[in-house]
C-alpha cells in the first residue's frame, strides 16, 4: 500500500514539474509578446498583466508543492541533529503531522472561500472570467501539498517503526 502511495506521490510530482515548465514558458512568452507589442507596435495587450499575475501565482503555489515533495523547503535542522536518532525520528513525525494539520486547515478554508457565493459571482476586471477559476489553482495546489505531506508523514512513521523493529532485533 505504501508503495502505491509513493508511486502516486511521484506521479503527481512529475505532473507538477511539467505544469511548472509549461506555465513558465507561457509566462515568458506572454511577457515577451507584451513587450514587443507595446514598445515596437504601440498596441499592448490590455489583459496581459492580469493573466501574467495569475500565471505567476499558479507557478508559486505549484512550485511550493513541488518543493514540499522534494523536501527542499527551508528548514532549521540544528535541533534534530543534536537529538538522538530515535528522538529525531519522533520529532520528524510530529512536524509532518503538524504540517499536515496546517495544510488541511488551509485547504478547508480555501475550499470555503472558493465555494462562497461572493467569490462565485466575482468577475475579473479585464478578462471577465470568473475569479473562482483563478482561485481554484490555489485550492488544487493545497490539496496536492496535503497529499505530499500525508505521504511524507506515512514514510516518517514507517522509518520510526522500522527503526524500532531493528532495535528489537539487535537487543
PDB file of C-alpha atoms in Angstrom:
ATOM      1  CA  UNK A   1       0.000   0.000   0.000  1.00  0.00           C
ATOM      2  CA  UNK A   2       2.808   2.394   0.881  1.00  0.00           C
ATOM      3  CA  UNK A   3       4.451   1.710  -2.487  1.00  0.00           C
ATOM      4  CA  UNK A   4       1.245   2.675  -4.319  1.00  0.00           C
ATOM      5  CA  UNK A   5       1.014   5.916  -2.339  1.00  0.00           C
ATOM      6  CA  UNK A   6       4.684   6.691  -3.072  1.00  0.00           C
ATOM      7  CA  UNK A   7       4.137   5.969  -6.782  1.00  0.00           C
ATOM      8  CA  UNK A   8       1.123   8.306  -6.867  1.00  0.00           C
ATOM      9  CA  UNK A   9       3.160  10.917  -4.991  1.00  0.00           C
ATOM     10  CA  UNK A  10       5.989  10.767  -7.522  1.00  0.00           C
ATOM     11  CA  UNK A  11       3.498  10.791 -10.418  1.00  0.00           C
ATOM     12  CA  UNK A  12       1.947  13.979  -9.009  1.00  0.00           C
ATOM     13  CA  UNK A  13       5.432  15.464  -8.685  1.00  0.00           C
ATOM     14  CA  UNK A  14       6.220  14.642 -12.325  1.00  0.00           C
ATOM     15  CA  UNK A  15       2.933  16.274 -13.359  1.00  0.00           C
ATOM     16  CA  UNK A  16       3.817  19.324 -11.266  1.00  0.00           C
ATOM     17  CA  UNK A  17       7.186  19.530 -12.998  1.00  0.00           C
ATOM     18  CA  UNK A  18       5.581  19.554 -16.438  1.00  0.00           C
ATOM     19  CA  UNK A  19       2.918  22.058 -15.396  1.00  0.00           C
ATOM     20  CA  UNK A  20       5.631  24.329 -13.989  1.00  0.00           C
ATOM     21  CA  UNK A  21       7.647  24.092 -17.211  1.00  0.00           C
ATOM     22  CA  UNK A  22       4.596  24.869 -19.348  1.00  0.00           C
ATOM     23  CA  UNK A  23       3.430  27.745 -17.138  1.00  0.00           C
ATOM     24  CA  UNK A  24       6.907  29.263 -17.034  1.00  0.00           C
ATOM     25  CA  UNK A  25       7.091  29.090 -20.831  1.00  0.00           C
ATOM     26  CA  UNK A  26       3.648  30.671 -21.138  1.00  0.00           C
ATOM     27  CA  UNK A  27       4.599  33.427 -18.720  1.00  0.00           C
ATOM     28  CA  UNK A  28       7.831  34.194 -20.568  1.00  0.00           C
ATOM     29  CA  UNK A  29       6.080  34.089 -23.938  1.00  0.00           C
ATOM     30  CA  UNK A  30       3.273  36.361 -22.751  1.00  0.00           C
ATOM     31  CA  UNK A  31       5.657  38.919 -21.265  1.00  0.00           C
ATOM     32  CA  UNK A  32       7.899  38.926 -24.340  1.00  0.00           C
ATOM     33  CA  UNK A  33       4.843  39.346 -26.560  1.00  0.00           C
ATOM     34  CA  UNK A  34       3.605  42.184 -24.374  1.00  0.00           C
ATOM     35  CA  UNK A  35       6.958  43.999 -24.565  1.00  0.00           C
ATOM     36  CA  UNK A  36       7.159  43.594 -28.354  1.00  0.00           C
ATOM     37  CA  UNK A  37       3.574  44.712 -28.903  1.00  0.00           C
ATOM     38  CA  UNK A  38       3.843  47.648 -26.517  1.00  0.00           C
ATOM     39  CA  UNK A  39       7.226  49.107 -27.479  1.00  0.00           C
ATOM     40  CA  UNK A  40       7.539  48.129 -31.129  1.00  0.00           C
ATOM     41  CA  UNK A  41       3.954  48.248 -32.389  1.00  0.00           C
ATOM     42  CA  UNK A  42       2.466  50.548 -29.760  1.00  0.00           C
ATOM     43  CA  UNK A  43      -0.552  48.265 -29.170  1.00  0.00           C
ATOM     44  CA  UNK A  44      -0.214  46.421 -25.874  1.00  0.00           C
ATOM     45  CA  UNK A  45      -2.454  43.583 -24.781  1.00  0.00           C
ATOM     46  CA  UNK A  46      -4.755  45.125 -22.170  1.00  0.00           C
ATOM     47  CA  UNK A  47      -5.185  41.819 -20.325  1.00  0.00           C
ATOM     48  CA  UNK A  48      -1.549  40.665 -20.295  1.00  0.00           C
ATOM     49  CA  UNK A  49      -0.607  41.948 -16.833  1.00  0.00           C
ATOM     50  CA  UNK A  50      -3.563  40.285 -15.134  1.00  0.00           C
ATOM     51  CA  UNK A  51      -3.016  36.958 -16.872  1.00  0.00           C
ATOM     52  CA  UNK A  52       0.733  37.137 -16.157  1.00  0.00           C
ATOM     53  CA  UNK A  53      -0.020  37.749 -12.486  1.00  0.00           C
ATOM     54  CA  UNK A  54      -2.369  34.761 -12.356  1.00  0.00           C
ATOM     55  CA  UNK A  55       0.225  32.534 -14.042  1.00  0.00           C
ATOM     56  CA  UNK A  56       2.845  33.735 -11.562  1.00  0.00           C
ATOM     57  CA  UNK A  57       0.559  32.916  -8.627  1.00  0.00           C
ATOM     58  CA  UNK A  58      -0.065  29.437 -10.085  1.00  0.00           C
ATOM     59  CA  UNK A  59       3.677  28.895 -10.551  1.00  0.00           C
ATOM     60  CA  UNK A  60       4.272  29.959  -6.942  1.00  0.00           C
ATOM     61  CA  UNK A  61       1.714  27.608  -5.394  1.00  0.00           C
ATOM     62  CA  UNK A  62       2.585  24.648  -7.603  1.00  0.00           C
ATOM     63  CA  UNK A  63       6.283  25.351  -7.033  1.00  0.00           C
ATOM     64  CA  UNK A  64       5.878  25.282  -3.260  1.00  0.00           C
ATOM     65  CA  UNK A  65       4.023  21.985  -3.609  1.00  0.00           C
ATOM     66  CA  UNK A  66       6.898  20.568  -5.639  1.00  0.00           C
ATOM     67  CA  UNK A  67       9.429  21.873  -3.114  1.00  0.00           C
ATOM     68  CA  UNK A  68       7.459  20.131  -0.383  1.00  0.00           C
ATOM     69  CA  UNK A  69       7.685  16.870  -2.340  1.00  0.00           C
ATOM     70  CA  UNK A  70      11.450  17.188  -2.875  1.00  0.00           C
ATOM     71  CA  UNK A  71      11.924  18.261   0.751  1.00  0.00           C
ATOM     72  CA  UNK A  72      13.717  21.380  -0.494  1.00  0.00           C
ATOM     73  CA  UNK A  73      11.883  23.937   1.614  1.00  0.00           C
ATOM     74  CA  UNK A  74      13.972  25.983   4.007  1.00  0.00           C
ATOM     75  CA  UNK A  75      14.207  24.257   7.358  1.00  0.00           C
ATOM     76  CA  UNK A  76      16.039  24.686  10.598  1.00  0.00           C
ATOM     77  CA  UNK A  77      17.614  21.340  11.356  1.00  0.00           C
ATOM     78  CA  UNK A  78      20.008  22.098  14.179  1.00  0.00           C
ATOM     79  CA  UNK A  79      17.726  20.666  16.887  1.00  0.00           C
ATOM     80  CA  UNK A  80      17.128  17.289  15.181  1.00  0.00           C
ATOM     81  CA  UNK A  81      20.856  16.990  14.506  1.00  0.00           C
ATOM     82  CA  UNK A  82      21.569  17.378  18.238  1.00  0.00           C
ATOM     83  CA  UNK A  83      18.972  14.809  19.315  1.00  0.00           C
ATOM     84  CA  UNK A  84      19.449  11.050  19.447  1.00  0.00           C
ATOM     85  CA  UNK A  85      18.307   9.267  16.284  1.00  0.00           C
ATOM     86  CA  UNK A  86      15.059   7.948  17.740  1.00  0.00           C
ATOM     87  CA  UNK A  87      14.082  11.331  19.182  1.00  0.00           C
ATOM     88  CA  UNK A  88      14.885  12.996  15.846  1.00  0.00           C
ATOM     89  CA  UNK A  89      12.561  10.500  14.093  1.00  0.00           C
ATOM     90  CA  UNK A  90       9.800  11.258  16.615  1.00  0.00           C
ATOM     91  CA  UNK A  91      10.279  14.983  16.059  1.00  0.00           C
ATOM     92  CA  UNK A  92      10.091  14.445  12.298  1.00  0.00           C
ATOM     93  CA  UNK A  93       6.783  12.576  12.680  1.00  0.00           C
ATOM     94  CA  UNK A  94       5.440  15.373  14.900  1.00  0.00           C
ATOM     95  CA  UNK A  95       6.360  18.091  12.418  1.00  0.00           C
ATOM     96  CA  UNK A  96       4.955  16.105   9.494  1.00  0.00           C
ATOM     97  CA  UNK A  97       1.696  15.728  11.397  1.00  0.00           C
ATOM     98  CA  UNK A  98       1.670  19.418  12.329  1.00  0.00           C
ATOM     99  CA  UNK A  99       2.321  20.397   8.709  1.00  0.00           C
ATOM    100  CA  UNK A 100      -0.468  18.127   7.516  1.00  0.00           C
ATOM    101  CA  UNK A 101      -2.899  19.689  10.011  1.00  0.00           C
ATOM    102  CA  UNK A 102      -1.977  23.211   8.903  1.00  0.00           C
ATOM    103  CA  UNK A 103      -2.350  22.267   5.229  1.00  0.00           C
ATOM    104  CA  UNK A 104      -5.711  20.617   5.931  1.00  0.00           C
ATOM    105  CA  UNK A 105      -6.957  23.786   7.632  1.00  0.00           C
ATOM    106  CA  UNK A 106      -5.727  25.976   4.757  1.00  0.00           C
ATOM    107  CA  UNK A 107      -7.317  23.622   2.237  1.00  0.00           C
ATOM    108  CA  UNK A 108     -10.668  23.656   4.057  1.00  0.00           C
ATOM    109  CA  UNK A 109     -10.657  27.452   4.370  1.00  0.00           C
ATOM    110  CA  UNK A 110      -9.697  27.865   0.720  1.00  0.00           C
ATOM    111  CA  UNK A 111     -12.493  25.492  -0.294  1.00  0.00           C
ATOM    112  CA  UNK A 112     -14.981  27.592   1.684  1.00  0.00           C
ATOM    113  CA  UNK A 113     -13.649  30.762   0.096  1.00  0.00           C
ATOM    114  CA  UNK A 114     -13.735  29.439  -3.478  1.00  0.00           C
ATOM    115  CA  UNK A 115     -17.212  27.950  -2.965  1.00  0.00           C
ATOM    116  CA  UNK A 116     -18.689  31.072  -1.374  1.00  0.00           C
ATOM    117  CA  UNK A 117     -21.383  32.826  -3.425  1.00  0.00           C
ATOM    118  CA  UNK A 118     -19.498  36.120  -3.318  1.00  0.00           C
ATOM    119  CA  UNK A 119     -16.425  34.543  -4.906  1.00  0.00           C
ATOM    120  CA  UNK A 120     -18.523  32.570  -7.403  1.00  0.00           C
ATOM    121  CA  UNK A 121     -20.087  35.691  -8.948  1.00  0.00           C
ATOM    122  CA  UNK A 122     -16.972  37.884  -8.920  1.00  0.00           C
ATOM    123  CA  UNK A 123     -15.532  38.529 -12.389  1.00  0.00           C
ATOM    124  CA  UNK A 124     -12.053  39.567 -13.395  1.00  0.00           C
ATOM    125  CA  UNK A 125     -11.953  43.228 -14.466  1.00  0.00           C
ATOM    126  CA  UNK A 126     -10.064  42.763 -17.734  1.00  0.00           C
ATOM    127  CA  UNK A 127     -10.742  39.211 -18.908  1.00  0.00           C
ATOM    128  CA  UNK A 128     -14.278  38.943 -17.476  1.00  0.00           C
ATOM    129  CA  UNK A 129     -13.543  35.364 -16.404  1.00  0.00           C
ATOM    130  CA  UNK A 130     -14.885  34.183 -13.054  1.00  0.00           C
ATOM    131  CA  UNK A 131     -12.347  34.789 -10.282  1.00  0.00           C
ATOM    132  CA  UNK A 132     -13.049  31.375  -8.710  1.00  0.00           C
ATOM    133  CA  UNK A 133     -11.354  29.926 -11.773  1.00  0.00           C
ATOM    134  CA  UNK A 134      -8.097  31.622 -10.786  1.00  0.00           C
ATOM    135  CA  UNK A 135      -8.506  30.867  -7.092  1.00  0.00           C
ATOM    136  CA  UNK A 136      -9.106  27.163  -7.726  1.00  0.00           C
ATOM    137  CA  UNK A 137      -5.443  26.796  -8.697  1.00  0.00           C
ATOM    138  CA  UNK A 138      -4.581  27.626  -5.111  1.00  0.00           C
ATOM    139  CA  UNK A 139      -7.097  25.044  -3.861  1.00  0.00           C
ATOM    140  CA  UNK A 140      -5.714  22.285  -6.099  1.00  0.00           C
ATOM    141  CA  UNK A 141      -2.129  23.133  -5.106  1.00  0.00           C
ATOM    142  CA  UNK A 142      -3.061  22.967  -1.413  1.00  0.00           C
ATOM    143  CA  UNK A 143      -4.733  19.594  -1.963  1.00  0.00           C
ATOM    144  CA  UNK A 144      -1.619  18.247  -3.675  1.00  0.00           C
ATOM    145  CA  UNK A 145       0.577  19.717  -0.923  1.00  0.00           C
ATOM    146  CA  UNK A 146      -1.600  17.934   1.630  1.00  0.00           C
ATOM    147  CA  UNK A 147      -1.158  14.662  -0.235  1.00  0.00           C
ATOM    148  CA  UNK A 148       2.629  15.128  -0.405  1.00  0.00           C
ATOM    149  CA  UNK A 149       2.650  15.869   3.324  1.00  0.00           C
ATOM    150  CA  UNK A 150       0.455  12.840   4.075  1.00  0.00           C
ATOM    151  CA  UNK A 151       2.833  10.527   2.216  1.00  0.00           C
ATOM    152  CA  UNK A 152       5.779  12.146   3.972  1.00  0.00           C
ATOM    153  CA  UNK A 153       4.058  11.528   7.311  1.00  0.00           C
ATOM    154  CA  UNK A 154       3.474   7.877   6.461  1.00  0.00           C
ATOM    155  CA  UNK A 155       7.103   7.459   5.385  1.00  0.00           C
ATOM    156  CA  UNK A 156       8.290   9.109   8.602  1.00  0.00           C
ATOM    157  CA  UNK A 157       6.119   6.780  10.670  1.00  0.00           C
ATOM    158  CA  UNK A 158       7.402   3.827   8.658  1.00  0.00           C
ATOM    159  CA  UNK A 159      11.027   4.871   9.325  1.00  0.00           C
ATOM    160  CA  UNK A 160      10.245   5.260  13.020  1.00  0.00           C
ATOM    161  CA  UNK A 161       8.544   1.860  13.262  1.00  0.00           C
ATOM    162  CA  UNK A 162      11.168   0.050  11.204  1.00  0.00           C
ATOM    163  CA  UNK A 163      13.852   1.618  13.397  1.00  0.00           C
ATOM    164  CA  UNK A 164      12.015   0.241  16.425  1.00  0.00           C
ATOM    165  CA  UNK A 165      11.939  -3.209  14.849  1.00  0.00           C
ATOM    166  CA  UNK A 166      15.652  -3.125  14.074  1.00  0.00           C
ATOM    167  CA  UNK A 167      16.382  -2.088  17.676  1.00  0.00           C
ATOM    168  CA  UNK A 168      14.358  -5.041  18.969  1.00  0.00           C
ATOM    169  CA  UNK A 169      16.240  -7.429  16.708  1.00  0.00           C
ATOM    170  CA  UNK A 170      19.599  -6.073  17.844  1.00  0.00           C
ATOM    171  CA  UNK A 171      18.810  -6.246  21.582  1.00  0.00           C
TER     172      UNK A 171
END
